Amino acid sequence: MGNASSSNSVTQNQQELREAACAKSSSSSSSHLIATSVAAQNKANHTELRRSISLDGLSGRLNESFRRIYSSLSCTSLNTTGSHKRHSTDQSCSRPWSRVSRRRWHDSTLADDRLLSKTCWPVTHAEALFLPHFPIDSNAERQYSIVNHVANGAFGKVFRVRSITQSEEEKDFALKVFSKSEIINGNAIRQLKDEVDIQTICGHHPFLAKCVRYWQTKKKVFLLSHYYPNGELFQEFKKLPFELVRLYVAEIALALDFLHQAGIIYRDLKPENILLDQYYHVRLIDFGLSKWLSIGSRTRTLCGTLHYMAPEILNSEPYGHAVDWWALGVLACQMYTGEYPQLDMCKYLNKSDEVDKLIERAKVQKSIASSKLLPDSVNDLPADAQDLLKRLLEAKPQYRLRSLLQLQRIALYKNFNWDDVRQKKISPRQMIDAEALEPEADKSFDLFDW
């Protein structure tokens, strides 16, 4: 009996141990399942958080892109210094991209970049052709009042305008107004952009005209530059005193050499493009025919004014910067004698139809054929002046005087102070007054047409 009771007791203890073990195992499994579920939930939350952060970053980048695009196409204008800096987006002057919304828009539209970008075309085609060089500004024209009409150009007109704002240090400017339709029809968009770039980059030179500001509207393009009150080179007098000719040739040569060293060929040197500032120093204007051309390179475009075209241009040959020095020789001949060199145009009549048209437009007599280039009045000039004309008006460009260094070495500029010329220490006004007051009877002062 005792053994049976003891055996039953052991069996009962073993069963209790098994139940306790099963309960413990079940509890452990349940804890493991709960932990696994919590980990999965945390992982899902982490993935959702990362996706949200990624979408927020993408949205931020898109908004920033919209801001940059809108800032580059918004209605901005250059400041009076003519710099190329784009202004930051200003809520007071910005306008949406859409052509329709330009006429009607509200401040609430400007507060949301997505509303600003809701358009099929950012700007009109006529405006996009002139971007990014010419910023769109519909209000800039109102800041200037027209004083008088100055001249007509190939694609527009030139006006003397006056600033109506008090912030301008200089009140009078020259405003060139171009018609977009004529520029597009003439395929001159690239030419106009080059003109603005060249005049802006090189305008700091003392003998070149500076472009102060430029912009565009729906139908027109505007270029604003300094106004020079004494007009064109031959506007006040026909011929100049010898000393003044030497000074003017030196000033023009410095300007041409600066352009050539910058990789620019001018190609339109003539009296109409040489203005006199308030102190009667020269200023080269109108870079419409200028072109980026590195030293030693050649081009073949037939352009310019007929009387100032070098023989290689008329002959439809490749030419370089030497054509500007030929034009300087023609100009010097005019300043000395009041006459053009007698270039035989008949040599070029049958070689180019375009030359034929230029001759007809300039009303040059085709029957004139002379082997003598310089007019007879050159014989009355001093020897050093004749030497200058012969060196500049050499038909073959390889033998022509075609650099500032060569000009400084000729007899006319012996012991000449070029630094004083650069710094404008020599006064043309004093030379004109001194020549006009000279009492000698052999000097003809009826040459001056004041």
XYZ file of C-alpha atoms in Angstrom:
450
model
C 0.000 0.000 0.000
C 2.723 2.368 0.881
C 4.585 1.651 -2.409
C 1.431 2.206 -4.473
C 0.760 5.516 -2.713
C 4.313 6.637 -3.312
C 4.132 5.714 -7.039
C 0.893 7.662 -7.510
C 2.464 10.676 -5.859
C 5.487 10.598 -8.229
C 3.236 10.277 -11.269
C 1.173 13.256 -10.143
C 4.290 15.370 -9.654
C 5.541 14.493 -13.103
C 2.226 15.495 -14.670
C 2.296 18.808 -12.833
C 5.817 19.428 -14.139
C 4.715 18.667 -17.699
C 1.757 21.076 -17.410
C 4.002 23.787 -15.992
C 6.472 23.269 -18.855
C 3.664 23.450 -21.433
C 2.327 26.624 -19.830
C 5.788 28.177 -19.842
C 6.294 27.216 -23.487
C 2.931 28.676 -24.433
C 3.742 31.938 -22.623
C 7.117 32.198 -24.331
C 5.577 31.614 -27.759
C 2.951 34.259 -27.110
C 5.601 36.775 -26.036
C 7.605 36.015 -29.160
C 4.578 36.564 -31.385
C 3.813 39.866 -29.687
C 7.420 41.019 -30.089
C 7.425 40.014 -33.757
C 4.186 41.902 -34.338
C 5.561 45.040 -32.662
C 8.767 44.877 -34.718
C 6.805 44.533 -37.957
C 4.631 47.484 -37.005
C 7.705 49.612 -36.208
C 9.286 48.658 -39.525
C 6.135 49.614 -41.418
C 5.994 52.955 -39.604
C 9.667 53.599 -40.378
C 9.146 52.806 -44.082
C 6.128 55.115 -44.227
C 8.132 57.869 -42.535
C 10.977 57.516 -45.018
C 8.535 57.609 -47.935
C 6.938 60.775 -46.534
C 10.332 62.431 -46.082
C 11.308 61.493 -49.649
C 8.081 62.944 -51.076
C 8.546 66.122 -49.058
C 12.100 66.471 -50.396
C 10.930 65.922 -53.970
C 8.187 68.505 -53.522
C 10.724 70.962 -52.114
C 13.078 70.420 -55.042
C 10.264 70.902 -57.537
C 9.198 74.126 -55.827
C 12.785 75.370 -55.896
C 13.037 74.546 -59.610
C 9.825 76.426 -60.283
C 11.208 79.419 -58.390
C 14.442 79.431 -60.411
C 12.653 79.143 -63.739
C 10.199 81.855 -62.807
C 12.985 84.094 -61.533
C 14.860 83.781 -64.840
C 11.746 84.550 -66.904
C 10.153 87.124 -64.652
C 9.791 90.784 -65.487
C 13.166 92.137 -64.385
C 15.408 94.863 -65.681
C 19.048 95.757 -65.345
C 20.093 98.496 -63.000
C 21.649 101.754 -64.203
C 25.165 100.334 -64.048
C 24.313 97.882 -66.832
C 25.426 94.792 -64.951
C 24.179 91.325 -65.882
C 22.978 90.423 -62.385
C 19.477 89.019 -62.239
C 17.377 90.434 -59.448
C 15.837 88.115 -56.925
C 12.117 87.469 -57.211
C 10.264 90.554 -55.990
C 6.590 90.131 -55.217
C 5.881 93.740 -56.121
C 7.190 93.578 -59.733
C 6.875 89.896 -60.639
C 4.237 88.646 -62.995
C 3.120 85.111 -63.943
C 4.424 83.309 -66.991
C 1.125 83.108 -68.842
C 0.397 85.523 -71.674
C -3.224 85.869 -70.595
C -2.475 86.337 -66.914
C -0.081 89.162 -67.751
C -3.132 91.372 -68.276
C -4.989 90.232 -65.209
C -3.475 88.674 -62.124
C -3.756 89.054 -58.385
C -1.352 89.064 -55.460
C -2.768 85.738 -54.302
C -1.376 84.153 -57.472
C 2.130 85.238 -56.574
C 1.904 83.508 -53.193
C 1.745 80.036 -54.746
C 4.463 78.812 -57.098
C 2.173 76.131 -58.502
C -0.350 78.723 -59.637
C 2.424 80.688 -61.306
C 3.504 77.646 -63.325
C 0.035 76.805 -64.676
C 0.548 77.749 -68.313
C 1.367 76.059 -71.605
C 3.884 78.697 -72.821
C 6.126 80.586 -70.361
C 6.558 83.630 -72.688
C 5.616 84.552 -76.226
C 7.798 83.338 -79.053
C 8.845 86.894 -79.950
C 10.058 87.406 -76.379
C 11.755 84.024 -76.046
C 13.893 84.704 -79.147
C 15.603 87.625 -77.371
C 16.020 85.950 -73.976
C 18.110 85.807 -71.845
C 20.031 88.830 -73.183
C 17.098 91.226 -73.086
C 14.999 91.049 -69.899
C 11.289 91.707 -70.266
C 10.319 95.069 -68.808
C 7.108 96.828 -69.785
C 7.645 99.784 -67.459
C 11.220 100.842 -68.276
C 10.187 102.922 -71.271
C 8.051 105.132 -69.046
C 11.115 106.202 -67.063
C 12.409 108.289 -69.986
C 10.875 111.125 -71.985
C 11.816 111.750 -75.630
C 13.614 115.051 -76.259
C 14.144 114.766 -80.015
C 14.800 112.327 -82.847
C 18.516 111.857 -83.581
C 18.898 109.401 -86.454
C 17.504 106.360 -88.245
C 19.121 102.930 -88.208
C 18.751 99.759 -90.219
C 16.192 98.245 -87.819
C 14.900 101.219 -85.877
C 15.424 104.785 -84.694
C 17.657 106.646 -82.261
C 16.199 109.215 -79.864
C 17.638 111.594 -77.353
C 15.785 110.875 -74.129
C 15.814 112.358 -70.653
C 15.455 110.472 -67.400
C 12.454 111.490 -65.312
C 13.748 109.754 -62.171
C 15.800 111.597 -59.601
C 18.221 108.707 -59.052
C 19.944 109.191 -62.419
C 23.235 111.064 -62.242
C 23.123 111.720 -65.976
C 19.904 113.138 -67.357
C 20.290 112.715 -71.145
C 20.768 109.396 -72.944
C 20.655 107.996 -76.462
C 17.904 105.385 -76.839
C 17.947 102.998 -79.796
C 14.525 101.498 -80.461
C 14.490 98.367 -82.652
C 11.478 96.716 -84.238
C 11.398 92.998 -83.435
C 9.658 92.134 -86.693
C 12.391 93.803 -88.770
C 15.161 92.150 -86.755
C 13.563 88.723 -87.132
C 12.907 89.216 -90.861
C 16.487 90.374 -91.332
C 17.835 87.360 -89.424
C 19.758 89.747 -87.173
C 18.946 88.400 -83.712
C 22.438 86.996 -83.171
C 23.919 90.224 -84.513
C 21.924 92.314 -82.035
C 22.934 90.119 -79.106
C 26.598 90.406 -80.120
C 26.241 94.184 -80.326
C 24.922 94.353 -76.766
C 27.590 91.989 -75.428
C 30.445 93.860 -77.121
C 29.233 97.310 -76.112
C 28.618 96.205 -72.522
C 31.930 94.409 -72.103
C 34.107 97.021 -73.857
C 32.179 100.161 -72.919
C 34.560 101.071 -70.118
C 37.225 102.100 -72.662
C 37.656 105.914 -72.779
C 37.029 106.084 -76.543
C 34.111 103.648 -76.834
C 30.431 104.320 -76.125
C 29.022 102.415 -73.159
C 25.680 100.615 -73.175
C 23.955 101.587 -69.922
C 20.793 99.502 -70.071
C 18.774 97.309 -72.422
C 15.412 95.522 -72.310
C 12.547 94.287 -74.451
C 8.782 94.617 -74.655
C 6.269 92.688 -76.716
C 7.164 94.327 -80.044
C 10.362 96.325 -79.465
C 13.933 96.085 -78.190
C 15.611 99.025 -76.436
C 19.303 99.939 -76.041
C 20.209 102.855 -73.772
C 23.665 104.437 -73.978
C 25.353 107.711 -73.061
C 24.488 110.799 -75.065
C 27.352 112.843 -76.554
C 26.354 116.465 -77.176
C 28.824 117.517 -79.909
C 27.477 115.204 -82.574
C 29.323 113.387 -85.340
C 32.925 113.911 -86.398
C 32.238 116.139 -89.429
C 29.043 117.674 -88.128
C 30.646 120.962 -87.047
C 33.625 121.259 -89.399
C 34.714 119.801 -92.731
C 38.477 119.550 -92.352
C 40.586 119.544 -89.220
C 43.938 121.066 -88.203
C 46.911 118.754 -88.672
C 47.599 118.401 -84.949
C 43.968 117.541 -84.286
C 44.008 114.916 -87.036
C 47.048 113.316 -85.429
C 45.261 113.257 -82.053
C 42.013 111.837 -83.444
C 43.814 109.130 -85.425
C 45.645 108.158 -82.226
C 42.417 107.995 -80.182
C 40.629 105.913 -82.824
C 43.666 103.649 -83.148
C 43.647 103.018 -79.389
C 39.973 102.080 -79.558
C 40.504 99.731 -82.541
C 43.514 98.090 -80.917
C 41.515 97.487 -77.729
C 38.721 95.815 -79.722
C 41.172 93.692 -81.710
C 42.965 92.529 -78.585
C 39.560 91.553 -77.149
C 38.870 89.383 -80.218
C 36.483 91.800 -81.978
C 36.500 93.164 -85.521
C 34.641 96.489 -85.859
C 33.950 96.664 -89.653
C 31.943 99.901 -89.646
C 34.384 102.753 -89.045
C 32.976 105.953 -90.606
C 32.292 109.555 -89.487
C 28.659 108.766 -88.629
C 29.852 106.236 -86.047
C 32.345 108.603 -84.399
C 30.801 111.016 -81.922
C 32.453 113.824 -79.969
C 31.855 114.078 -76.241
C 31.611 117.294 -74.242
C 35.408 117.739 -74.378
C 35.583 116.854 -78.118
C 37.224 113.480 -77.592
C 36.084 110.722 -79.954
C 33.657 107.926 -79.032
C 33.021 104.939 -81.280
C 29.361 103.892 -81.398
C 27.146 101.384 -83.236
C 28.622 97.899 -82.930
C 25.914 96.364 -85.126
C 28.420 95.031 -87.678
C 31.048 94.049 -85.115
C 31.881 90.389 -84.760
C 33.796 88.134 -82.401
C 36.972 87.272 -84.327
C 40.207 86.202 -82.690
C 43.504 87.617 -83.909
C 44.742 85.737 -86.962
C 41.284 84.437 -87.915
C 39.407 85.341 -91.103
C 35.804 85.940 -92.135
C 34.061 86.464 -95.492
C 30.893 88.459 -94.737
C 30.361 91.345 -97.161
C 29.278 94.255 -94.958
C 30.114 97.836 -94.134
C 29.961 101.189 -95.946
C 31.228 101.156 -99.517
C 33.674 104.080 -99.332
C 35.363 102.522 -96.288
C 35.529 98.900 -97.486
C 38.990 97.452 -97.913
C 39.873 95.911 -101.301
C 39.849 92.385 -99.855
C 36.221 92.841 -98.787
C 35.177 94.111 -102.223
C 37.116 91.264 -103.800
C 35.078 88.714 -101.756
C 38.260 87.352 -100.189
C 38.713 86.200 -96.569
C 39.738 89.164 -94.429
C 40.792 89.939 -90.882
C 41.307 92.902 -88.568
C 43.384 94.764 -91.172
C 40.169 96.052 -92.789
C 39.633 98.363 -89.801
C 43.023 99.983 -90.397
C 42.134 100.558 -94.066
C 38.958 102.332 -92.918
C 41.081 104.433 -90.553
C 43.222 105.442 -93.559
C 40.125 106.526 -95.509
C 38.953 108.507 -92.490
C 42.383 110.163 -92.080
C 42.345 111.118 -95.773
C 38.967 112.787 -95.245
C 40.192 114.656 -92.174
C 43.290 115.904 -94.000
C 41.821 116.749 -97.410
C 38.031 116.441 -97.235
C 38.152 113.863 -100.062
C 37.877 110.093 -100.387
C 40.682 107.930 -101.773
C 40.103 107.181 -105.458
C 39.688 103.433 -105.246
C 38.968 101.895 -108.659
C 35.579 100.259 -108.217
C 35.578 98.908 -111.779
C 37.948 96.148 -110.697
C 35.247 94.636 -108.537
C 32.091 95.167 -110.620
C 32.062 91.759 -112.258
C 33.182 89.818 -109.195
C 30.233 90.269 -106.869
C 26.587 91.121 -107.444
C 26.387 92.426 -103.888
C 29.142 94.956 -104.641
C 27.105 96.063 -107.658
C 24.142 96.743 -105.383
C 26.301 98.637 -102.891
C 27.738 100.836 -105.638
C 24.285 101.589 -106.987
C 23.029 102.425 -103.494
C 26.005 104.715 -102.813
C 25.606 106.404 -106.226
C 29.241 105.900 -107.181
C 30.110 106.458 -110.813
C 31.019 103.120 -112.328
C 32.882 104.693 -115.225
C 35.606 106.167 -113.038
C 38.773 104.098 -113.217
C 41.986 105.613 -111.888
C 45.323 104.030 -111.104
C 46.042 106.761 -108.561
C 44.621 106.002 -105.132
C 45.269 109.201 -103.169
C 43.730 112.517 -104.317
C 45.966 115.296 -105.640
C 45.422 117.414 -102.519
C 47.521 114.901 -100.551
C 50.628 116.363 -102.211
C 50.162 119.541 -100.179
C 50.352 117.649 -96.877
C 53.512 117.307 -94.779
C 55.683 114.281 -95.525
C 54.792 112.485 -92.286
C 51.052 112.865 -93.008
C 51.522 111.467 -96.528
C 53.480 108.580 -95.053
C 50.574 107.775 -92.704
C 48.063 107.645 -95.567
C 50.289 105.501 -97.765
C 50.879 102.983 -94.979
C 47.201 102.710 -94.024
C 45.867 102.673 -97.599
C 47.997 99.776 -98.801
C 45.891 97.524 -101.059
C 47.551 94.312 -99.890
C 46.689 93.635 -96.241
C 49.977 91.825 -95.526
C 51.898 95.061 -96.270
C 49.400 97.418 -94.643
C 49.935 99.161 -91.309
C 47.639 97.038 -89.164
C 48.606 97.357 -85.505
C 49.026 100.027 -82.852
C 52.691 99.129 -82.406
C 53.400 99.805 -86.086
C 51.522 103.117 -85.884
C 53.584 104.244 -82.887
C 56.825 103.725 -84.851
C 56.088 105.926 -87.888
C 57.434 109.474 -88.298
C 54.106 111.193 -87.556
C 54.142 109.908 -83.961
C 57.773 110.453 -83.155
C 58.117 111.769 -79.572
C 54.333 111.507 -79.149
C 53.028 110.893 -75.625
C 50.531 108.038 -75.917
C 49.901 107.899 -72.173
C 48.548 111.448 -72.264
C 46.210 110.398 -75.068
C 44.887 107.433 -73.066
C 44.296 109.621 -70.030
C 42.700 112.408 -72.127
C 45.213 114.986 -71.011
C 45.451 116.515 -74.507
C 42.486 118.813 -75.178
C 41.019 118.824 -78.723
C 38.983 121.927 -77.837
C 42.152 123.933 -77.245
C 43.582 122.835 -80.600
C 40.440 123.949 -82.415
C 40.362 127.316 -80.642
C 44.088 127.911 -81.186
C 43.808 127.132 -84.905
C 40.756 129.312 -85.360
C 42.451 132.296 -83.654
C 45.729 131.985 -85.606
C 46.231 135.318 -87.483
C 48.274 133.961 -90.398
C 46.694 134.789 -93.740
C 47.579 131.551 -95.456
C 45.311 129.482 -93.172
C 41.776 129.070 -94.415
C 39.335 129.056 -91.536
C 36.288 128.938 -93.735
C 36.851 125.165 -93.487
C 35.123 125.252 -90.128
C 31.378 125.184 -90.420
C 30.358 126.239 -86.923
